Amino acid sequence: DTGVSQNPRHKITKRGQNVTFRCDPISEHNRLYWYRQTLGQGPEFLTYFQNEAQLEKSRLLSDRFSAERPKGSFSTLEIQRTEQGDSAMYLCASSLTSGIAGELFFGEGSRLTVL
Amino acid sequence: AQKITQTQPGMFVQEKEAVTLDCTYDTSDPSYGLFWYKQPSSGEMIFLIYQGSYDQQNATEGRYSLNFQKARKSANLVISASQLGDSAMYFCAMRHRDTGKLIFGQGTTLQVKP
């Protein structure tokens, strides 16, 4: 399968713990996006990379969140000192193109539950 | 700033009938792209259809068509001949010209009745 892959699919953690999610985009895609989606809402943009450069971070991305894409391939999203409000689905997407055309290809998401 | 509004939290449709899901948008950019995605209960986002702001004709993809009314800033999704498998959440989105990120609406939950 050559689609966008996310791991783990589900993560349950206790408040205060750190968690890390991984995203493997489609191999030739140079743009990678992270979104957060809470139940019943639309996905909210968190950050994006062009190759290894992180070019934009949303205000939603507090200091406890960090994302990397070290070699312009896979990306990780780390949440430190998790809070119950961090419980959400974290979606990764990749695209080959910039601009207005060309869809983003999404992974199946990583669902985080913070107890 | 760009904004997408979907005012229908939930919709019901009888199997085999057509349904229209509403989407309005706001942007000051003359060039923009509009997308519809489907999200079943399993969670994955499935691309359905795309409309560019300069496209002269409304986009169609199989049973999906986009009713694009530029002056009214609306981009409604029409699903013809609804199937039970169409039951899902549907999101309208706009792609940012510079970053390529998608800005999503709140979504509409569609339930198809047998």
Coordinates of N, CA and C in Angstrom, one line a residue:
Chain A
D1 N 0.8 -1.2 0.0 CA 0.0 0.0 0.0 C 0.9 1.2 0.0
T2 N 0.6 2.2 -0.9 CA 1.5 3.3 -1.0 C 0.8 4.6 -0.5
G3 N -0.3 4.5 0.3 CA -0.9 5.7 0.8 C -0.2 6.2 2.0
V4 N -0.8 7.2 2.6 CA -0.3 7.8 3.8 C -0.5 6.9 5.0
S5 N 0.5 6.7 5.8 CA 0.4 5.7 6.9 C 0.7 6.5 8.2
Q6 N -0.2 6.2 9.2 CA 0.0 6.8 10.5 C 0.1 5.7 11.6
N7 N 0.9 6.0 12.6 CA 1.1 5.0 13.7 C 1.4 5.8 15.0
P8 N 0.9 5.3 16.1 CA -0.1 4.3 16.2 C -1.5 4.7 15.8
R9 N -2.4 3.8 15.6 CA -3.8 4.2 15.2 C -4.5 4.7 16.4
H10 N -4.2 4.1 17.6 CA -4.9 4.5 18.8 C -3.9 4.6 19.9
K11 N -4.0 5.6 20.7 CA -3.1 5.7 21.9 C -3.9 6.2 23.1
I12 N -3.9 5.4 24.2 CA -4.5 5.9 25.4 C -3.4 6.1 26.4
T13 N -3.4 7.3 27.0 CA -2.3 7.7 27.9 C -2.9 8.4 29.1
K14 N -2.1 8.5 30.1 CA -2.5 9.3 31.3 C -2.0 10.7 31.2
R15 N -2.8 11.6 31.8 CA -2.5 13.0 31.8 C -1.0 13.2 32.3
G16 N -0.3 14.0 31.6 CA 1.1 14.3 32.0 C 2.1 13.5 31.3
Q17 N 1.7 12.4 30.6 CA 2.6 11.6 29.8 C 2.9 12.3 28.4
N18 N 4.0 11.9 27.8 CA 4.3 12.3 26.5 C 3.9 11.3 25.5
V19 N 3.5 11.7 24.3 CA 3.1 10.8 23.2 C 3.7 11.3 21.9
T20 N 4.0 10.3 21.1 CA 4.5 10.7 19.7 C 3.8 9.9 18.7
F21 N 3.4 10.6 17.6 CA 2.8 10.0 16.5 C 3.7 10.1 15.3
R22 N 3.6 9.1 14.4 CA 4.4 9.1 13.2 C 3.5 9.1 12.0
C23 N 4.0 9.8 11.0 CA 3.3 9.8 9.7 C 4.3 9.5 8.6
D24 N 4.0 8.6 7.8 CA 4.7 8.3 6.5 C 3.9 8.7 5.3
P25 N 4.3 9.8 4.7 CA 3.5 10.3 3.5 C 3.8 9.4 2.3
I26 N 3.0 9.7 1.2 CA 3.3 9.1 -0.1 C 4.7 9.6 -0.5
S27 N 5.5 8.7 -1.0 CA 6.9 8.9 -1.1 C 7.3 10.1 -1.9
E28 N 6.7 10.4 -2.9 CA 7.2 11.6 -3.7 C 6.5 12.9 -3.3
H29 N 5.7 12.9 -2.3 CA 5.1 14.1 -1.8 C 6.0 14.9 -1.0
N30 N 6.2 16.2 -1.4 CA 7.1 17.0 -0.6 C 6.4 17.9 0.5
R31 N 5.0 17.9 0.4 CA 4.3 18.7 1.4 C 3.6 17.7 2.4
L32 N 3.7 18.0 3.7 CA 3.1 17.2 4.7 C 2.4 18.1 5.7
Y33 N 1.2 17.7 6.0 CA 0.3 18.5 6.9 C -0.2 17.7 8.1
W34 N -0.2 18.4 9.2 CA -0.9 17.8 10.4 C -2.1 18.6 10.8
Y35 N -3.2 17.8 11.1 CA -4.4 18.4 11.5 C -4.9 17.7 12.8
R36 N -5.7 18.4 13.6 CA -6.4 17.8 14.8 C -7.9 17.9 14.5
Q37 N -8.5 16.8 14.9 CA -10.0 16.8 14.7 C -10.6 16.3 16.0
T38 N -11.5 17.1 16.6 CA -12.3 16.6 17.8 C -13.6 16.1 17.3
L39 N -14.3 15.4 18.1 CA -15.5 14.7 17.7 C -16.6 15.6 17.2
G40 N -17.0 15.3 16.0 CA -18.1 16.1 15.4 C -17.7 17.4 14.8
Q41 N -16.4 17.7 14.7 CA -15.9 18.9 14.2 C -15.0 18.6 12.9
G42 N -14.8 19.7 12.2 CA -13.9 19.6 11.0 C -12.5 19.6 11.5
P43 N -11.6 19.0 10.6 CA -10.2 19.1 11.0 C -9.6 20.5 11.1
E44 N -8.7 20.7 12.1 CA -8.1 22.0 12.2 C -6.6 21.9 11.9
F45 N -6.2 22.8 11.1 CA -4.8 22.8 10.7 C -3.8 23.1 11.9
L46 N -2.8 22.3 12.0 CA -1.8 22.4 13.0 C -0.5 23.0 12.5
T47 N 0.1 22.3 11.5 CA 1.4 22.7 10.9 C 1.6 22.0 9.6
Y48 N 2.6 22.6 8.8 CA 2.9 21.9 7.6 C 4.4 22.0 7.3
F49 N 4.9 21.1 6.5 CA 6.3 21.0 6.1 C 6.3 21.0 4.6
Q50 N 7.3 21.7 4.1 CA 7.7 21.5 2.7 C 9.1 20.9 2.7
N51 N 9.2 19.6 2.3 CA 10.4 18.8 2.5 C 10.7 18.8 4.0
E52 N 11.9 19.2 4.5 CA 12.2 19.1 5.9 C 11.9 20.4 6.7
A53 N 11.5 21.4 5.9 CA 11.3 22.8 6.5 C 9.8 22.9 7.0
Q54 N 9.7 23.3 8.3 CA 8.4 23.5 8.9 C 8.1 25.0 8.6
L55 N 7.1 25.2 7.7 CA 6.8 26.6 7.2 C 5.7 27.3 7.9
E56 N 4.8 26.6 8.6 CA 3.8 27.3 9.3 C 3.3 26.5 10.5
K57 N 3.0 27.2 11.6 CA 2.5 26.6 12.7 C 1.3 27.3 13.2
S58 N 0.2 26.6 13.4 CA -1.0 27.3 13.9 C -0.9 27.7 15.4
R59 N -1.7 28.6 15.7 CA -1.8 29.0 17.1 C -2.2 27.9 18.0
L60 N -2.9 26.9 17.4 CA -3.3 25.7 18.2 C -2.1 24.9 18.7
L61 N -1.0 25.1 18.0 CA 0.2 24.3 18.4 C 0.9 25.0 19.5
S62 N 0.5 24.6 20.7 CA 1.1 25.2 21.9 C 2.6 24.7 22.1
D63 N 3.2 25.2 23.1 CA 4.6 24.9 23.3 C 4.8 23.4 23.6
R64 N 3.7 22.8 24.0 CA 3.8 21.3 24.4 C 3.9 20.5 23.1
F65 N 3.6 21.0 22.0 CA 3.5 20.3 20.7 C 4.8 20.6 19.9
S66 N 5.4 19.5 19.4 CA 6.5 19.8 18.4 C 6.4 18.8 17.3
A67 N 6.7 19.2 16.1 CA 6.6 18.4 14.9 C 8.0 18.5 14.2
E68 N 8.4 17.4 13.6 CA 9.6 17.3 12.9 C 9.4 16.5 11.6
R69 N 10.3 16.8 10.7 CA 10.3 16.0 9.4 C 11.8 16.0 9.0
P70 N 12.6 15.2 9.8 CA 14.1 15.4 9.7 C 14.7 15.2 8.3
K71 N 14.2 14.3 7.5 CA 14.9 14.1 6.2 C 13.9 14.3 5.1
G72 N 12.8 15.0 5.4 CA 11.9 15.3 4.3 C 11.1 14.1 3.9
S73 N 11.1 13.1 4.8 CA 10.2 11.9 4.5 C 9.2 11.8 5.5
F74 N 9.4 10.9 6.5 CA 8.4 10.7 7.6 C 8.4 11.9 8.5
S75 N 7.3 12.1 9.2 CA 7.2 13.2 10.2 C 6.7 12.6 11.6
T76 N 7.1 13.3 12.6 CA 6.6 12.9 13.9 C 5.9 14.2 14.6
L77 N 4.9 13.9 15.4 CA 4.2 14.9 16.1 C 4.3 14.4 17.6
E78 N 4.9 15.2 18.4 CA 5.1 14.9 19.8 C 4.3 15.8 20.7
I79 N 3.6 15.3 21.6 CA 2.8 16.1 22.6 C 3.4 15.8 24.0
Q80 N 3.9 16.8 24.6 CA 4.5 16.6 25.9 C 3.5 17.0 27.0
R81 N 3.6 16.3 28.1 CA 2.7 16.7 29.3 C 1.2 16.7 28.8
T82 N 0.8 15.6 28.3 CA -0.6 15.6 27.7 C -1.6 16.1 28.7
E83 N -2.7 16.7 28.2 CA -3.8 17.2 29.0 C -5.1 16.5 28.4
Q84 N -6.1 16.5 29.1 CA -7.4 15.9 28.6 C -7.9 16.6 27.4
G85 N -7.6 17.8 27.3 CA -8.0 18.6 26.1 C -7.3 18.2 24.8
D86 N -6.2 17.4 25.0 CA -5.5 17.0 23.8 C -6.2 15.8 23.1
S87 N -7.1 15.2 23.8 CA -7.8 14.0 23.3 C -8.5 14.4 21.9
A88 N -8.1 13.7 20.9 CA -8.6 14.1 19.5 C -8.0 13.1 18.6
M89 N -8.5 13.2 17.3 CA -7.9 12.5 16.2 C -6.8 13.4 15.6
Y90 N -5.6 12.8 15.4 CA -4.6 13.6 14.7 C -4.4 13.0 13.3
L91 N -4.6 13.9 12.4 CA -4.6 13.5 11.0 C -3.4 14.0 10.3
C92 N -2.8 13.2 9.5 CA -1.7 13.6 8.6 C -2.1 13.5 7.2
A93 N -1.6 14.5 6.4 CA -1.9 14.5 5.0 C -0.7 14.9 4.2
S94 N -0.6 14.4 3.0 CA 0.5 14.8 2.1 C 0.0 15.2 0.7
S95 N 0.8 16.0 0.0 CA 0.4 16.4 -1.3 C 1.7 16.6 -2.1
L96 N 1.6 16.5 -3.4 CA 2.7 16.7 -4.3 C 2.7 18.2 -4.7
T97 N 1.6 18.8 -4.8 CA 1.5 20.1 -5.3 C 1.3 21.2 -4.3
S98 N 1.6 22.4 -4.6 CA 1.2 23.5 -3.8 C 0.1 24.2 -4.5
G99 N -0.3 25.4 -4.1 CA -1.3 26.1 -4.9 C -2.7 25.5 -4.6
I100 N -3.7 25.9 -5.4 CA -5.1 25.6 -5.1 C -5.6 24.3 -5.6
A101 N -4.8 23.6 -6.5 CA -5.3 22.4 -7.1 C -4.6 21.2 -6.6
G102 N -5.2 20.0 -6.7 CA -4.5 18.8 -6.3 C -5.0 18.5 -4.8
E103 N -5.5 17.3 -4.7 CA -6.1 17.0 -3.3 C -4.9 16.7 -2.4
L104 N -5.3 16.8 -1.1 CA -4.4 16.3 0.0 C -4.8 14.8 0.2
F105 N -3.9 14.0 0.4 CA -4.1 12.6 0.7 C -3.9 12.4 2.2
F106 N -5.0 11.8 2.8 CA -5.0 11.7 4.3 C -4.7 10.3 4.7
G107 N -4.0 10.2 5.9 CA -3.9 8.9 6.5 C -5.2 8.6 7.3
E108 N -5.2 7.5 8.0 CA -6.3 7.0 8.7 C -6.4 7.7 10.1
G109 N -5.4 8.4 10.5 CA -5.4 9.1 11.7 C -4.9 8.4 12.9
S110 N -4.5 9.1 13.9 CA -4.1 8.5 15.2 C -5.0 9.1 16.3
R111 N -5.7 8.2 16.9 CA -6.7 8.7 17.9 C -6.1 8.7 19.3
L112 N -6.1 9.9 19.9 CA -5.5 10.0 21.2 C -6.5 10.2 22.3
T113 N -6.5 9.4 23.3 CA -7.3 9.5 24.5 C -6.5 9.8 25.7
V114 N -6.7 10.9 26.4 CA -5.9 11.2 27.6 C -6.8 11.1 28.8
L115 N -6.4 10.2 29.7 CA -7.3 9.9 30.9 C -6.9 10.8 32.0
Chain B
A1 N -8.9 36.6 5.5 CA -8.9 35.2 6.0 C -9.9 34.3 5.2
Q2 N -9.6 33.1 5.0 CA -10.5 32.2 4.4 C -11.4 31.5 5.4
K3 N -12.7 31.3 5.0 CA -13.6 30.6 5.9 C -14.6 29.8 5.1
I4 N -14.9 28.6 5.6 CA -15.9 27.7 5.1 C -17.0 27.5 6.1
T5 N -18.2 27.6 5.6 CA -19.4 27.4 6.5 C -20.3 26.3 5.9
Q6 N -20.6 25.4 6.8 CA -21.6 24.4 6.4 C -22.7 24.5 7.5
T7 N -23.8 24.8 7.1 CA -24.9 25.1 8.1 C -25.8 23.9 8.4
Q8 N -25.6 22.8 7.8 CA -26.5 21.7 8.0 C -25.7 20.6 8.9
P9 N -25.9 20.6 10.2 CA -25.2 19.6 11.0 C -25.5 18.2 10.6
G10 N -26.8 17.9 10.2 CA -27.2 16.6 9.9 C -28.3 16.6 8.8
M11 N -28.2 15.6 7.9 CA -29.2 15.5 6.8 C -29.6 14.0 6.7
F12 N -30.9 13.8 6.3 CA -31.4 12.5 6.0 C -31.8 12.4 4.6
V13 N -31.6 11.3 3.9 CA -32.1 11.1 2.6 C -32.5 9.7 2.4
Q14 N -33.5 9.5 1.6 CA -34.0 8.1 1.3 C -33.0 7.5 0.2
E15 N -32.8 6.3 0.4 CA -31.9 5.5 -0.6 C -32.5 5.8 -2.0
K16 N -31.5 6.0 -2.9 CA -31.8 6.2 -4.4 C -32.3 7.6 -4.7
E17 N -32.5 8.4 -3.7 CA -32.8 9.8 -4.0 C -31.6 10.7 -4.0
A18 N -31.7 11.9 -4.5 CA -30.6 12.8 -4.6 C -30.6 13.7 -3.3
V19 N -29.4 14.2 -2.9 CA -29.3 15.1 -1.8 C -28.3 16.2 -2.1
T20 N -28.6 17.4 -1.5 CA -27.6 18.5 -1.7 C -27.1 18.9 -0.3
L21 N -25.8 19.0 -0.2 CA -25.1 19.4 1.0 C -24.6 20.8 0.7
D22 N -24.9 21.7 1.6 CA -24.6 23.1 1.4 C -23.2 23.5 1.9
C23 N -22.6 24.4 1.2 CA -21.3 25.0 1.6 C -21.2 26.4 1.1
T24 N -20.9 27.3 1.9 CA -20.5 28.7 1.5 C -19.1 29.0 2.0
Y25 N -18.5 29.9 1.3 CA -17.1 30.2 1.6 C -16.9 31.7 1.5
D26 N -15.8 32.1 2.1 CA -15.4 33.5 2.1 C -13.9 33.6 1.9
T27 N -13.5 34.3 0.9 CA -12.1 34.6 0.6 C -11.9 35.8 -0.2
S28 N -10.8 36.5 0.0 CA -10.5 37.7 -0.8 C -9.5 37.3 -2.0
D29 N -9.1 36.1 -2.0 CA -8.2 35.6 -3.1 C -9.1 35.4 -4.4
P30 N -8.6 35.9 -5.5 CA -9.3 35.6 -6.8 C -9.2 34.2 -7.2
S31 N -8.1 33.5 -6.8 CA -7.8 32.2 -7.2 C -7.9 31.2 -6.0
Y32 N -8.7 30.2 -6.1 CA -8.9 29.3 -4.9 C -9.4 28.0 -5.5
G33 N -9.3 27.0 -4.6 CA -9.8 25.6 -5.0 C -10.7 25.2 -3.9
L34 N -11.8 24.5 -4.3 CA -12.8 24.0 -3.3 C -12.8 22.5 -3.4
F35 N -12.9 21.9 -2.3 CA -12.9 20.4 -2.2 C -14.0 19.9 -1.4
W36 N -14.4 18.7 -1.7 CA -15.3 17.9 -0.8 C -14.7 16.6 -0.4
Y37 N -14.7 16.3 0.9 CA -14.2 15.1 1.4 C -15.3 14.3 2.2
K38 N -15.2 13.0 2.1 CA -16.1 12.2 2.9 C -15.4 11.5 4.0
Q39 N -15.9 11.4 5.2 CA -15.3 10.8 6.3 C -16.3 9.8 6.9
P40 N -16.1 8.5 6.6 CA -16.9 7.5 7.2 C -16.6 7.3 8.7
S41 N -17.3 6.5 9.3 CA -17.1 6.3 10.8 C -15.7 5.7 11.1
S42 N -15.1 5.1 10.1 CA -13.8 4.5 10.3 C -12.7 5.6 10.4
G43 N -13.0 6.8 9.9 CA -12.1 8.0 10.2 C -11.3 8.5 9.0
E44 N -11.1 7.7 8.0 CA -10.3 8.2 6.9 C -11.0 9.3 6.1
M45 N -10.2 10.2 5.6 CA -10.8 11.3 4.8 C -10.6 10.9 3.3
I46 N -11.8 10.8 2.6 CA -11.8 10.4 1.2 C -12.1 11.6 0.3
F47 N -11.2 11.9 -0.6 CA -11.4 13.0 -1.5 C -12.6 12.6 -2.5
L48 N -13.5 13.5 -2.7 CA -14.6 13.3 -3.6 C -14.5 14.1 -4.9
I49 N -14.3 15.4 -4.8 CA -14.5 16.3 -5.9 C -13.8 17.6 -5.7
Y50 N -13.3 18.2 -6.8 CA -12.6 19.5 -6.7 C -13.2 20.5 -7.8
Q51 N -13.2 21.7 -7.3 CA -13.6 22.8 -8.2 C -12.7 24.0 -8.1
G52 N -12.1 24.4 -9.2 CA -11.2 25.6 -9.2 C -12.0 26.8 -9.5
S53 N -11.6 27.9 -8.9 CA -12.3 29.2 -9.0 C -12.5 29.7 -10.4
Y54 N -11.5 29.3 -11.3 CA -11.6 29.7 -12.7 C -12.2 28.7 -13.6
D55 N -12.6 27.6 -13.1 CA -13.3 26.5 -13.9 C -14.6 27.0 -14.4
Q56 N -14.8 26.9 -15.7 CA -16.0 27.4 -16.3 C -17.2 26.5 -16.1
Q57 N -17.0 25.2 -15.9 CA -18.0 24.2 -15.7 C -18.0 23.7 -14.3
N58 N -19.2 23.3 -13.9 CA -19.3 22.6 -12.6 C -18.6 21.2 -12.6
A59 N -17.9 20.9 -11.6 CA -17.2 19.6 -11.5 C -18.2 18.5 -11.3
T60 N -17.9 17.3 -11.9 CA -18.6 16.1 -11.7 C -17.7 14.9 -11.6
E61 N -18.0 14.0 -10.7 CA -17.3 12.8 -10.5 C -18.2 11.7 -10.2
G62 N -18.6 10.9 -11.2 CA -19.6 9.9 -11.0 C -20.9 10.4 -10.5
R63 N -21.3 9.9 -9.3 CA -22.6 10.4 -8.7 C -22.5 11.7 -8.0
Y64 N -21.3 12.3 -7.9 CA -21.0 13.5 -7.2 C -20.9 14.7 -8.2
S65 N -21.6 15.7 -7.9 CA -21.4 17.0 -8.7 C -21.4 18.1 -7.8
L66 N -20.7 19.2 -8.2 CA -20.6 20.4 -7.4 C -21.3 21.5 -8.1
N67 N -22.3 22.1 -7.4 CA -23.0 23.2 -7.8 C -22.3 24.5 -7.4
F68 N -21.5 25.0 -8.3 CA -20.6 26.1 -8.0 C -21.3 27.4 -8.5
Q69 N -21.6 28.3 -7.5 CA -22.2 29.6 -7.8 C -21.2 30.6 -7.2
K70 N -20.3 31.1 -8.1 CA -19.2 32.0 -7.7 C -19.7 33.3 -7.1
A71 N -20.7 33.9 -7.7 CA -21.2 35.2 -7.2 C -21.8 35.0 -5.8
R72 N -22.4 33.9 -5.5 CA -23.0 33.7 -4.2 C -22.0 33.0 -3.2
K73 N -20.8 32.7 -3.7 CA -19.8 32.1 -2.9 C -20.3 30.8 -2.3
S74 N -20.9 30.0 -3.1 CA -21.4 28.7 -2.6 C -20.9 27.6 -3.5
A75 N -20.7 26.4 -2.9 CA -20.1 25.2 -3.6 C -20.8 24.0 -3.0
N76 N -22.1 23.8 -3.4 CA -22.8 22.7 -2.8 C -22.5 21.4 -3.5
L77 N -22.5 20.4 -2.7 CA -22.3 19.0 -3.2 C -23.6 18.3 -3.4
V78 N -23.8 17.8 -4.6 CA -25.0 17.0 -5.0 C -24.6 15.6 -5.1
I79 N -25.3 14.7 -4.4 CA -25.1 13.3 -4.5 C -26.3 12.7 -5.1
S80 N -26.2 12.1 -6.3 CA -27.4 11.5 -6.9 C -27.5 10.0 -6.5
A81 N -28.7 9.5 -6.6 CA -28.9 8.1 -6.4 C -28.2 7.6 -5.1
S82 N -28.6 8.2 -4.0 CA -27.9 7.9 -2.7 C -27.9 6.4 -2.4
Q83 N -26.8 5.9 -1.8 CA -26.6 4.6 -1.4 C -26.4 4.5 0.1
L84 N -26.6 3.3 0.7 CA -26.4 3.2 2.1 C -25.0 3.5 2.5
G85 N -24.1 3.2 1.6 CA -22.7 3.4 1.9 C -22.3 4.9 1.8
D86 N -23.2 5.8 1.4 CA -22.9 7.2 1.5 C -23.1 7.8 2.8
S87 N -23.6 7.0 3.8 CA -23.8 7.5 5.1 C -22.4 7.8 5.7
A88 N -22.2 9.1 6.1 CA -20.9 9.5 6.5 C -20.9 11.0 6.9
M89 N -19.8 11.5 7.3 CA -19.7 13.0 7.5 C -19.0 13.5 6.2
Y90 N -19.5 14.7 5.8 CA -19.0 15.3 4.6 C -18.5 16.7 4.9
F91 N -17.3 17.0 4.4 CA -16.6 18.2 4.7 C -16.3 19.0 3.4
C92 N -16.7 20.2 3.4 CA -16.3 21.2 2.4 C -15.0 21.8 2.8
A93 N -14.1 22.1 1.9 CA -12.8 22.7 2.3 C -12.3 23.6 1.1
M94 N -11.5 24.5 1.5 CA -10.8 25.4 0.6 C -9.3 25.3 0.7
R95 N -8.6 25.3 -0.4 CA -7.2 25.2 -0.3 C -6.5 26.5 -0.4
H96 N -5.6 26.8 0.6 CA -4.9 28.1 0.6 C -3.9 28.1 -0.5
R97 N -3.9 29.3 -1.2 CA -3.1 29.4 -2.4 C -1.6 29.2 -2.2
D98 N -1.1 29.8 -1.1 CA 0.3 29.8 -0.8 C 0.8 28.6 -0.1
T99 N 0.1 28.2 0.9 CA 0.6 27.1 1.7 C 0.1 25.7 1.3
G100 N -1.0 25.7 0.5 CA -1.6 24.5 0.1 C -2.5 23.8 1.2
K101 N -2.5 24.4 2.4 CA -3.3 23.7 3.4 C -4.8 23.9 3.1
L102 N -5.5 22.9 3.6 CA -7.0 22.9 3.5 C -7.6 23.5 4.7
I103 N -8.6 24.4 4.5 CA -9.4 24.9 5.6 C -10.8 24.3 5.5
F104 N -11.2 23.6 6.6 CA -12.4 22.8 6.5 C -13.6 23.6 7.2
G105 N -14.8 23.2 6.7 CA -16.0 23.6 7.4 C -16.3 22.6 8.5
Q106 N -17.4 22.8 9.2 CA -17.8 22.1 10.4 C -18.3 20.7 10.0
G107 N -18.7 20.5 8.8 CA -19.1 19.2 8.4 C -20.6 19.0 8.4
T108 N -21.1 18.1 7.6 CA -22.5 17.7 7.6 C -22.6 16.1 7.7
T109 N -23.4 15.6 8.7 CA -23.5 14.2 8.8 C -24.7 13.8 7.9
L110 N -24.5 12.9 7.0 CA -25.5 12.4 6.1 C -25.9 11.0 6.5
Q111 N -27.2 10.8 6.6 CA -27.6 9.4 6.9 C -28.6 9.0 5.8
V112 N -28.3 7.9 5.2 CA -29.1 7.4 4.1 C -30.1 6.3 4.6
K113 N -31.3 6.5 4.4 CA -32.3 5.5 5.0 C -32.7 4.5 3.9
P114 N -32.8 3.2 4.3 CA -33.2 2.2 3.3 C -34.7 2.3 3.0

